Structures are given as structure tokens and as C-alpha cells.
Coordinates of C-alpha atoms in Angstrom, one line a residue:
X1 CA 28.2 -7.3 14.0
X2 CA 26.9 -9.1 17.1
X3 CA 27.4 -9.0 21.0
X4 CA 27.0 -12.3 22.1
X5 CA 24.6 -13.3 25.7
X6 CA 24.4 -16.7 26.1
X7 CA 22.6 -18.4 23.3
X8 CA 21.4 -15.0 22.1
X9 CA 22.9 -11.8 20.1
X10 CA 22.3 -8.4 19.8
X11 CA 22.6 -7.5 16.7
X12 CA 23.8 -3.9 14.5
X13 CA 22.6 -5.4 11.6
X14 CA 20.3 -7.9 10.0
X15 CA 20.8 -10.3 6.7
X16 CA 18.1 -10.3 4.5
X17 CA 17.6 -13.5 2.4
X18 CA 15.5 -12.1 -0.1
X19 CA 13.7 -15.3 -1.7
X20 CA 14.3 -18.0 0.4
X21 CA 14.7 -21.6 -1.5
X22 CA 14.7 -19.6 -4.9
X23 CA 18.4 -17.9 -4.3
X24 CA 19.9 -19.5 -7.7
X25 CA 16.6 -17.3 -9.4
X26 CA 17.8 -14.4 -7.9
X27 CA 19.1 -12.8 -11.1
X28 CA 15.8 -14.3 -13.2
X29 CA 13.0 -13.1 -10.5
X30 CA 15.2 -9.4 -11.1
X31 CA 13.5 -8.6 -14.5
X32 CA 9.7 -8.8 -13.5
X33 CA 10.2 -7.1 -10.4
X34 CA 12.2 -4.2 -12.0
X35 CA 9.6 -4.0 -15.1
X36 CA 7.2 -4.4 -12.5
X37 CA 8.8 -1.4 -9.9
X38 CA 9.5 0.6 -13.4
X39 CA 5.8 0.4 -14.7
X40 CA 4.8 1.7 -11.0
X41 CA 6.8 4.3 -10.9
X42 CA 5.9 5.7 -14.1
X43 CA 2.5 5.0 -13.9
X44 CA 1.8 7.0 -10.7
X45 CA 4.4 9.8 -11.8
X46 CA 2.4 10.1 -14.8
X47 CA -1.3 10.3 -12.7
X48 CA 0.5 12.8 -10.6
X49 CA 1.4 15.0 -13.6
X50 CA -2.2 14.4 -15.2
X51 CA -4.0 15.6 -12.4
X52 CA -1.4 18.8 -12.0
X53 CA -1.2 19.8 -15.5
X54 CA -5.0 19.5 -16.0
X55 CA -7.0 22.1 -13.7
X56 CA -10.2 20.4 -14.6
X57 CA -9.4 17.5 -12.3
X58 CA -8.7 19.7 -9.7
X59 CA -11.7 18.0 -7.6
X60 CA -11.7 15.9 -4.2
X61 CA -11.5 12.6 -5.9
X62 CA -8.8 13.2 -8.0
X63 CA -6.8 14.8 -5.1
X64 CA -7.2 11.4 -3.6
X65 CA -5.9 10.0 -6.5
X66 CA -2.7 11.5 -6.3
X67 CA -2.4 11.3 -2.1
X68 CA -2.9 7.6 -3.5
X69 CA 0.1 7.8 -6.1
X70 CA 2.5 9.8 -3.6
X71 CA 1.9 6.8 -0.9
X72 CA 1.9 3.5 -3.6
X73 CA 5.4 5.2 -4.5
X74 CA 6.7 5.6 -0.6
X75 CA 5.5 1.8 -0.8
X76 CA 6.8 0.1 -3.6
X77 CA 10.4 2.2 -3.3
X78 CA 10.6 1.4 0.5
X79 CA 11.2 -2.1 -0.9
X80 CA 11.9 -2.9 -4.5
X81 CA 15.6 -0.5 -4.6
X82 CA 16.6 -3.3 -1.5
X83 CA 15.1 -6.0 -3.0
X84 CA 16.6 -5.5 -6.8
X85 CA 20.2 -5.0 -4.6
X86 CA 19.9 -8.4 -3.2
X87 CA 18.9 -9.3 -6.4
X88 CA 21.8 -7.8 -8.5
X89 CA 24.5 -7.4 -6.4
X90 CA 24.2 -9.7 -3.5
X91 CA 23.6 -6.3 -1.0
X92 CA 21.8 -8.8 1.9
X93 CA 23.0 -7.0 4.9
X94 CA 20.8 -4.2 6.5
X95 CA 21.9 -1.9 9.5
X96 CA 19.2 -2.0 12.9
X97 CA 18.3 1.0 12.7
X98 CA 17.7 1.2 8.2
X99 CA 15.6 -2.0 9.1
X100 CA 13.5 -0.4 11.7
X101 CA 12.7 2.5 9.5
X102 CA 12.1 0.3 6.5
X103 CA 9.4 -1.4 8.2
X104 CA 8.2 2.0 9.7
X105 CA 7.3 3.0 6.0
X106 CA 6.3 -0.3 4.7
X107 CA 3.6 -0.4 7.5
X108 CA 2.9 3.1 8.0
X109 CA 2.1 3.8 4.5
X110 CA -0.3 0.8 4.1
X111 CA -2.1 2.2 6.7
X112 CA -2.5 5.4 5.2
X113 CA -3.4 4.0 1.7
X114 CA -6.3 2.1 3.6
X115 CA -7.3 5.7 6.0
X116 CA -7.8 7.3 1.7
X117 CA -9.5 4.6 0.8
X118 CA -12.0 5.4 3.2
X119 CA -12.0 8.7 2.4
X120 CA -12.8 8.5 -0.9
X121 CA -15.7 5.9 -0.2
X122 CA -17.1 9.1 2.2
X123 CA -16.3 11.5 -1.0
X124 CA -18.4 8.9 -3.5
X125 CA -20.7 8.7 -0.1
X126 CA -21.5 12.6 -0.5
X127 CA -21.0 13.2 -4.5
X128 CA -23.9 10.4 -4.7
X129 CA -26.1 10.6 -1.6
X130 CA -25.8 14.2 -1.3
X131 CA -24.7 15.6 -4.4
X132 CA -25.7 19.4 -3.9
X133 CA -23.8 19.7 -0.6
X134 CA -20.6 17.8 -2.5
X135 CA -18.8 21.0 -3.2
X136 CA -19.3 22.7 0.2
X137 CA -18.4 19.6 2.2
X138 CA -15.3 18.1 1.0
X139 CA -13.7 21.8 0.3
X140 CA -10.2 21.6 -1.2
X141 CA -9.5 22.3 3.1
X142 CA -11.4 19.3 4.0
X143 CA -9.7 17.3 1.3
X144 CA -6.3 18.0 2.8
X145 CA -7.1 17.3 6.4
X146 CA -8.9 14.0 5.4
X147 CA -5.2 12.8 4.0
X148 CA -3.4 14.7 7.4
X149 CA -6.1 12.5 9.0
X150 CA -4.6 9.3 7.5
X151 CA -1.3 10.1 7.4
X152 CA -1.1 10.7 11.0
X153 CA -3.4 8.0 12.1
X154 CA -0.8 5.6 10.8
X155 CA 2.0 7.4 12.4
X156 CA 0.4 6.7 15.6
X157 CA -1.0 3.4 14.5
X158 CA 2.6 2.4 13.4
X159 CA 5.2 4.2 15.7
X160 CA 5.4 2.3 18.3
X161 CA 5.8 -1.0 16.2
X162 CA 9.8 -0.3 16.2
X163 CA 9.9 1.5 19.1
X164 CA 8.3 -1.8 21.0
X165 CA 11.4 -3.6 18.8
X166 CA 14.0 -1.0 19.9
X167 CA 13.4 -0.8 23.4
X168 CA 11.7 -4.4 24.6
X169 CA 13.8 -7.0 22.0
X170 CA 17.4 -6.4 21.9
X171 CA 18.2 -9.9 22.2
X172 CA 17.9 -12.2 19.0
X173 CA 18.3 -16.0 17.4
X174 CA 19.7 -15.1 14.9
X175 CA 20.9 -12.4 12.4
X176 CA 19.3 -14.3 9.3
X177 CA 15.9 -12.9 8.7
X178 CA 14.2 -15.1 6.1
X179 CA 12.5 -12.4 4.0
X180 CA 12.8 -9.3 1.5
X181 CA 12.0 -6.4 3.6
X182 CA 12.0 -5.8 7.5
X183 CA 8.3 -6.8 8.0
X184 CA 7.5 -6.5 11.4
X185 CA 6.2 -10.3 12.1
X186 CA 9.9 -11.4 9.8
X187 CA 11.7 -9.9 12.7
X188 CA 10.0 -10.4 15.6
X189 CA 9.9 -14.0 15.0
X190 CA 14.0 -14.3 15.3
X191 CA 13.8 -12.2 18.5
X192 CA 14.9 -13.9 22.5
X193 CA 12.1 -13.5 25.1
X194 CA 8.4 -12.7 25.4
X195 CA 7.2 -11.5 21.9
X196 CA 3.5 -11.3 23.6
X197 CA 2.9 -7.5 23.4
X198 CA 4.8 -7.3 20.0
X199 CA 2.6 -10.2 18.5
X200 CA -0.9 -8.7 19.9
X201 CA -0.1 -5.3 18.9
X202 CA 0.5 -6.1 15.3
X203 CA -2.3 -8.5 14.9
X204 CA -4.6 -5.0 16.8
X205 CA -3.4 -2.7 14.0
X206 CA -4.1 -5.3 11.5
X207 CA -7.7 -5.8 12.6
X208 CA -8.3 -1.9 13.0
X209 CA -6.9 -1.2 9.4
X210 CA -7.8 -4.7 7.5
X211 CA -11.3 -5.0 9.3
X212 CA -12.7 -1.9 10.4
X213 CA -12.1 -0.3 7.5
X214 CA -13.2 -2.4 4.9
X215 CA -16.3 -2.8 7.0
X216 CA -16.9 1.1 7.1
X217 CA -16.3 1.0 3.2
X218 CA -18.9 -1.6 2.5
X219 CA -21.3 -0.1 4.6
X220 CA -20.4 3.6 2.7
X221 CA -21.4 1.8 -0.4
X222 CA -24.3 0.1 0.8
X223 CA -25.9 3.5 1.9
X224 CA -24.4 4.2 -2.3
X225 CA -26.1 1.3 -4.0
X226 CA -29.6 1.8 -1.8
X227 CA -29.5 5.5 -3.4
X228 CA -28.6 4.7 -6.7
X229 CA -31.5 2.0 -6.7
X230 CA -33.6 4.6 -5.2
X231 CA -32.7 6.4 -9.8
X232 CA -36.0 6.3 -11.9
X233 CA -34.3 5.3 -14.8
X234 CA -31.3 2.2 -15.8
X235 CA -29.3 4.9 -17.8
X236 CA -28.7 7.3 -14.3
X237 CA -28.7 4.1 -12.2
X238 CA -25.6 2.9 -14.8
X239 CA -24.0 6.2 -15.2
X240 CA -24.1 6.5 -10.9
X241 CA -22.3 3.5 -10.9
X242 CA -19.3 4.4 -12.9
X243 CA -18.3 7.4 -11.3
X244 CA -17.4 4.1 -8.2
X245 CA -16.2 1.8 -10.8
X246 CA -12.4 3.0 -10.4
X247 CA -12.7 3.2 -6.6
X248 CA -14.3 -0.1 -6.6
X249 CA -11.5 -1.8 -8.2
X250 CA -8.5 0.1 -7.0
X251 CA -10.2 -0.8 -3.1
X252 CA -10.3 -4.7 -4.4
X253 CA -6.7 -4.5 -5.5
X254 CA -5.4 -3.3 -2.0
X255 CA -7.7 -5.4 -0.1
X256 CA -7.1 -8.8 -2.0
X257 CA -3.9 -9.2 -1.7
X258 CA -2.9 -8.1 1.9
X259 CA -5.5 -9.7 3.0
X260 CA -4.2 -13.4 0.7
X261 CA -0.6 -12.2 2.3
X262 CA -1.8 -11.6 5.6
X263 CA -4.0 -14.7 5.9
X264 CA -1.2 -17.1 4.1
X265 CA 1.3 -15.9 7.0
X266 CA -0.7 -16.1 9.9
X267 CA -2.0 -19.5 9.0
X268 CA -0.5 -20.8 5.8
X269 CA 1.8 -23.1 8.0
X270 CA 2.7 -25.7 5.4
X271 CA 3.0 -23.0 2.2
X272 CA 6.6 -22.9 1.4
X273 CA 8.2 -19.6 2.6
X274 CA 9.5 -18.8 -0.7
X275 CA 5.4 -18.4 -1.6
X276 CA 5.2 -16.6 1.9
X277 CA 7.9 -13.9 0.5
X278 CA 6.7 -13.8 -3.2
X279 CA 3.1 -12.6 -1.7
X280 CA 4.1 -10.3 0.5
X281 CA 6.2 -8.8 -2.6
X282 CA 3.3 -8.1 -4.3
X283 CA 0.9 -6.8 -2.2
X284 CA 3.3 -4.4 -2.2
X285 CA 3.7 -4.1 -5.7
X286 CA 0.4 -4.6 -7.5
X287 CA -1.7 -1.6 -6.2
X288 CA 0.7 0.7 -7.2
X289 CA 1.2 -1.0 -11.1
X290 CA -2.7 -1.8 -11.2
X291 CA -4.1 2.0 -9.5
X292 CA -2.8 4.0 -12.3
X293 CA -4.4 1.4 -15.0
X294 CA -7.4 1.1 -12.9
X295 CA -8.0 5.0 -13.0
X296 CA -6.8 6.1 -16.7
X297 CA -9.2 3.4 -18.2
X298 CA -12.0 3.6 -16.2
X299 CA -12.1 7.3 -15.9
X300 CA -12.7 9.7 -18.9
X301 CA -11.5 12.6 -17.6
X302 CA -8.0 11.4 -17.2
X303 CA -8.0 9.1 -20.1
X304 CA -8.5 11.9 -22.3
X305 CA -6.2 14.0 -21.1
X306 CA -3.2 11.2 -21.0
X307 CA -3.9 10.7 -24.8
X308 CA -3.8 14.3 -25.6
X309 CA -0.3 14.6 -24.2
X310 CA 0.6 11.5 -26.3
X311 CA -0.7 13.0 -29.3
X312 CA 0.9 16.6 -28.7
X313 CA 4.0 14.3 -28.0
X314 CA 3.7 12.5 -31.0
X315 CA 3.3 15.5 -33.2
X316 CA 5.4 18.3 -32.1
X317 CA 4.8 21.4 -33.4

């Protein structure tokens, strides 16, 4: 429904397009991105149960493992119920206010995922560089305010993004919004009048999440690698290592992408949108499917575990 002002319209609603240019595959592009949203969903419900049932992994590092989970679930089901709707049943329209909250979560939950990843570089920080002091620093209480830390820094990082869109752009082009989700840059683009403070405010939060903290993660494993090189022997030196193996490659597959999605939208000008959308679908979508892989293969402790629960589910007593 739209109030008309001149050339412009203030909308109640919005119409997403979903995959713009690839509407007739609609119905195809549903089955990987259900098995996809399926897979991460179980994955991280599985990690979740894991660490719970298992008191053993009841340690700072796997309590950032399941903050991890929790948020790559928010994520992925902040976007793939919508998207598999547009998919399957056509469901393109999405009230203001759903929209506004939609990209809330989307963003605000990103956030947070990068505020743990730092956290758990500053855990692998202290287990390595300062391993006697490991258990009486990050305390079970320092654990939970480290993820309160996040969680609120991208409240406040993220907040005012649609409350900027609320209050400052009621006016718009158009009700078509040529994307999946309600990503902020999707809908300011559309909107009448000066987008300036919207525009420099989202690129701001970008470059404090994307940059900052990738830069105070590499320096956190510099300070690692310099101790671990610092081992008298190649065994300890390789054993060190692993215990950052999963981090390493869970940090990669958030970073990577966002940053390939990020980069392709800001300045990917001739990429076809429909490449645009299909990236910022799985940034979205590959941490959560890849985190729960990354960390029951690379680490023992829940490896184990996970097969003796198939085992006992295979052979019931």
C-alpha cells in the first residue's frame, strides 16, 4: 500500500524480488538452498547438543562454539524461511516494519559473530601465551560477558541503522527492492532524498566490524605464532597449532565471503545483480553449514563424542 508525494511513495510494505534475472529458477535454486538451510540447522543444533550433553567440553572455547551456533542460526533463519517462501509460494511482499527488523537481525548478528570471533582469538591468545593463567582468566563469568560484550556492541552498532530508515527516509522510488532480504544498502538505494548519513554510517560499521576486527585477530595470532615458534621441539610447535586450526578456518569462512559480498556490491558495478544476490545468500549461509564441519573434524573432543552418540544410536540397547 502506498501514499503517493509527487514522484515519490511512502510505502507499508516492500516487494522482494528474490533472484533477480533468475525468476523462472525460482523453484530449481529452492532445493540447494533448503538442503543447504537444513544441513545448517542441524549441524549447529547438533554442536549445541554435543557441547551440553558432554560436561567435558564445558571450557571457554567450546562455550564460544555454541554462542557461535545460537548466532549462525538467528542468521541463516532471519533469511532462508523468506527466501524459500518467495521461492515456493511466490510470498514477495514484506510489511515496513518485518523488513526493518529483518535487516536489524541480519546485521546485528553478523556483527556479533565477528565481536566472538575476537573473543576466541583472545581465548587461543591466553590458552597459548599464557597457559597457567587460562583457567583463572576467561572464568565461565568472563566467558559470558565476553558474548554480552558482543551481543550488545552490535545492538548499538546496528540500532540505529533502521531507526535512521524509519525516521529520516519515508519517502521512496519505488516499492520493488531488487533483493532476497532487507539488506540495509537494498533499501536505501530505492529511498527519495539525501541518503548521505545512511550511506556513511553503514560503510562506518562495516569498516569497524570488517577491518578492525580482522586486524585485532591477526595481530592476536601473530603474538600466537611468535610463541609457538618460541616451542623447543616440532611435535609441541605442531600440536600448539591445532588447538587454532578450527578457529582458523571457521574465522576464514566468515571473513571470505562477506568480505567477496561486500566488495562485489560496493564496487562490482558491471557483475550482474543476480550474482550480487546469490553472494550475499551465502555469506549468509556458508558459515553456519561450514562452522559445525569445521569444528567436529578438526577437533577431537567433539568428534568423539558425535560418533559415540551415533554408535549408541545405532545399537540400542
Amino acid at each position: 500500500m502506498f501514499v503517493s508525494n509527487n514522484s515519490c511513495l511512502a510505502p507499508t510494505s516492500f516487494w522482494l524480488t528474490g533472484i533477480p534475472g533468475l525468476e523462472s529458477l525460482h523453484i530449481w535454486l529452492s532445493i540447494p538452498f533448503s538442503s543447504m538451510y537444513l544441513v545448517a540447522v542441524v549441524g549447529n543444533v547438533i554442536i549445541l547438543a554435543v557441547v551440553k550433553m558432554e560436561r567435558s567440553l564445558h571450557q571457554p572455547m567450546y562455550f564460544f562454539l555454541c554462542m557461535l551456533a545460537v548466532i549462525d542460526l538467528v542468521l541463516s533463519t532471519s533469511t532462508m524461511p523468506k527466501l524459500l517462501a518467495i521461492f515456493w509460494f511466490g510470498a514477495h511482499h514484506i510489511d515496513l516494519d518485518a523488513c526493518l527488523a529483518q535487516m536489524f537481525f541480519i546485521h546485528c548478528f553478523a556483527t556479533v559473530e565477528s565481536g566472538i570471533f575476537l573473543a576466541m582469538a583472545f581465548d587461543r591468545y591466553v590458552a597459548i601465551c599464557d597457559p597457567l593463567h587460562h583457567t583463572s582468566v576467561l572464568t565461565h563469568t568472563v566467558v559470558s560477558r565476553l558474548g554480552l560484550a558482543a551481543l550488545l556492541r552490535g545492538v548499538l552498532y546496528i540500532g540505529p541503522l533502521p531507526l535512521m530508515i524509519r525516521l529520516r527516509l519515508s519517502l521512496y522510488r519505488t516499492q520493488i527492492i531488487a533483493h532476497s532480504y532487507c539488506e540495509h544498502m537494498a533499501v536505501v538505494t530505492v529511498a527519495c532524498g539525501d541518503t548521505t548519513v545512511n550511506d556513511f554510517y553503514g560503510m562506518g560499521i562495516g569498516f569497524l566490524v570488517l577491518i578492525v576486527d580482522s586486524l585485532a585477530i591477526t595481530a592476536s595470532y601473530v603474538m600466537i605464532f611468535r610463541a609457538v615458534m618460541g616451542l623447543a621441539t616440532p611435535e609441541a610447535k605442531l600440536k600448539t597449532l591445532g588447538t587454532c586450526s578450527s578457529h582458523i578456518c571457521a574465522i576464514l569462512v566468515f571473513y571470505i565471503p562477506i568480505a567477496i559480498s561486500s566488495l562485489t556490491h560496493r564496487f562490482g558495478h558491471h557483475v550482474p545483480p543476480h550474482i550480487h544476490i546469490l553472494l550475499a545468500n551465502f555469506y549468509l549461509l556458508i558459515p553456519p553449514i561450514l562452522n559445525p564441519v569445521v569444528y567436529a573434524v578438526r577437533t577431537r573432543q567433539i568428534r568423539e563424542k558425535l560418533l559415540y552418540i551415533l554408535k549408541a544410536g545405532a545399537h540400542p540397547k
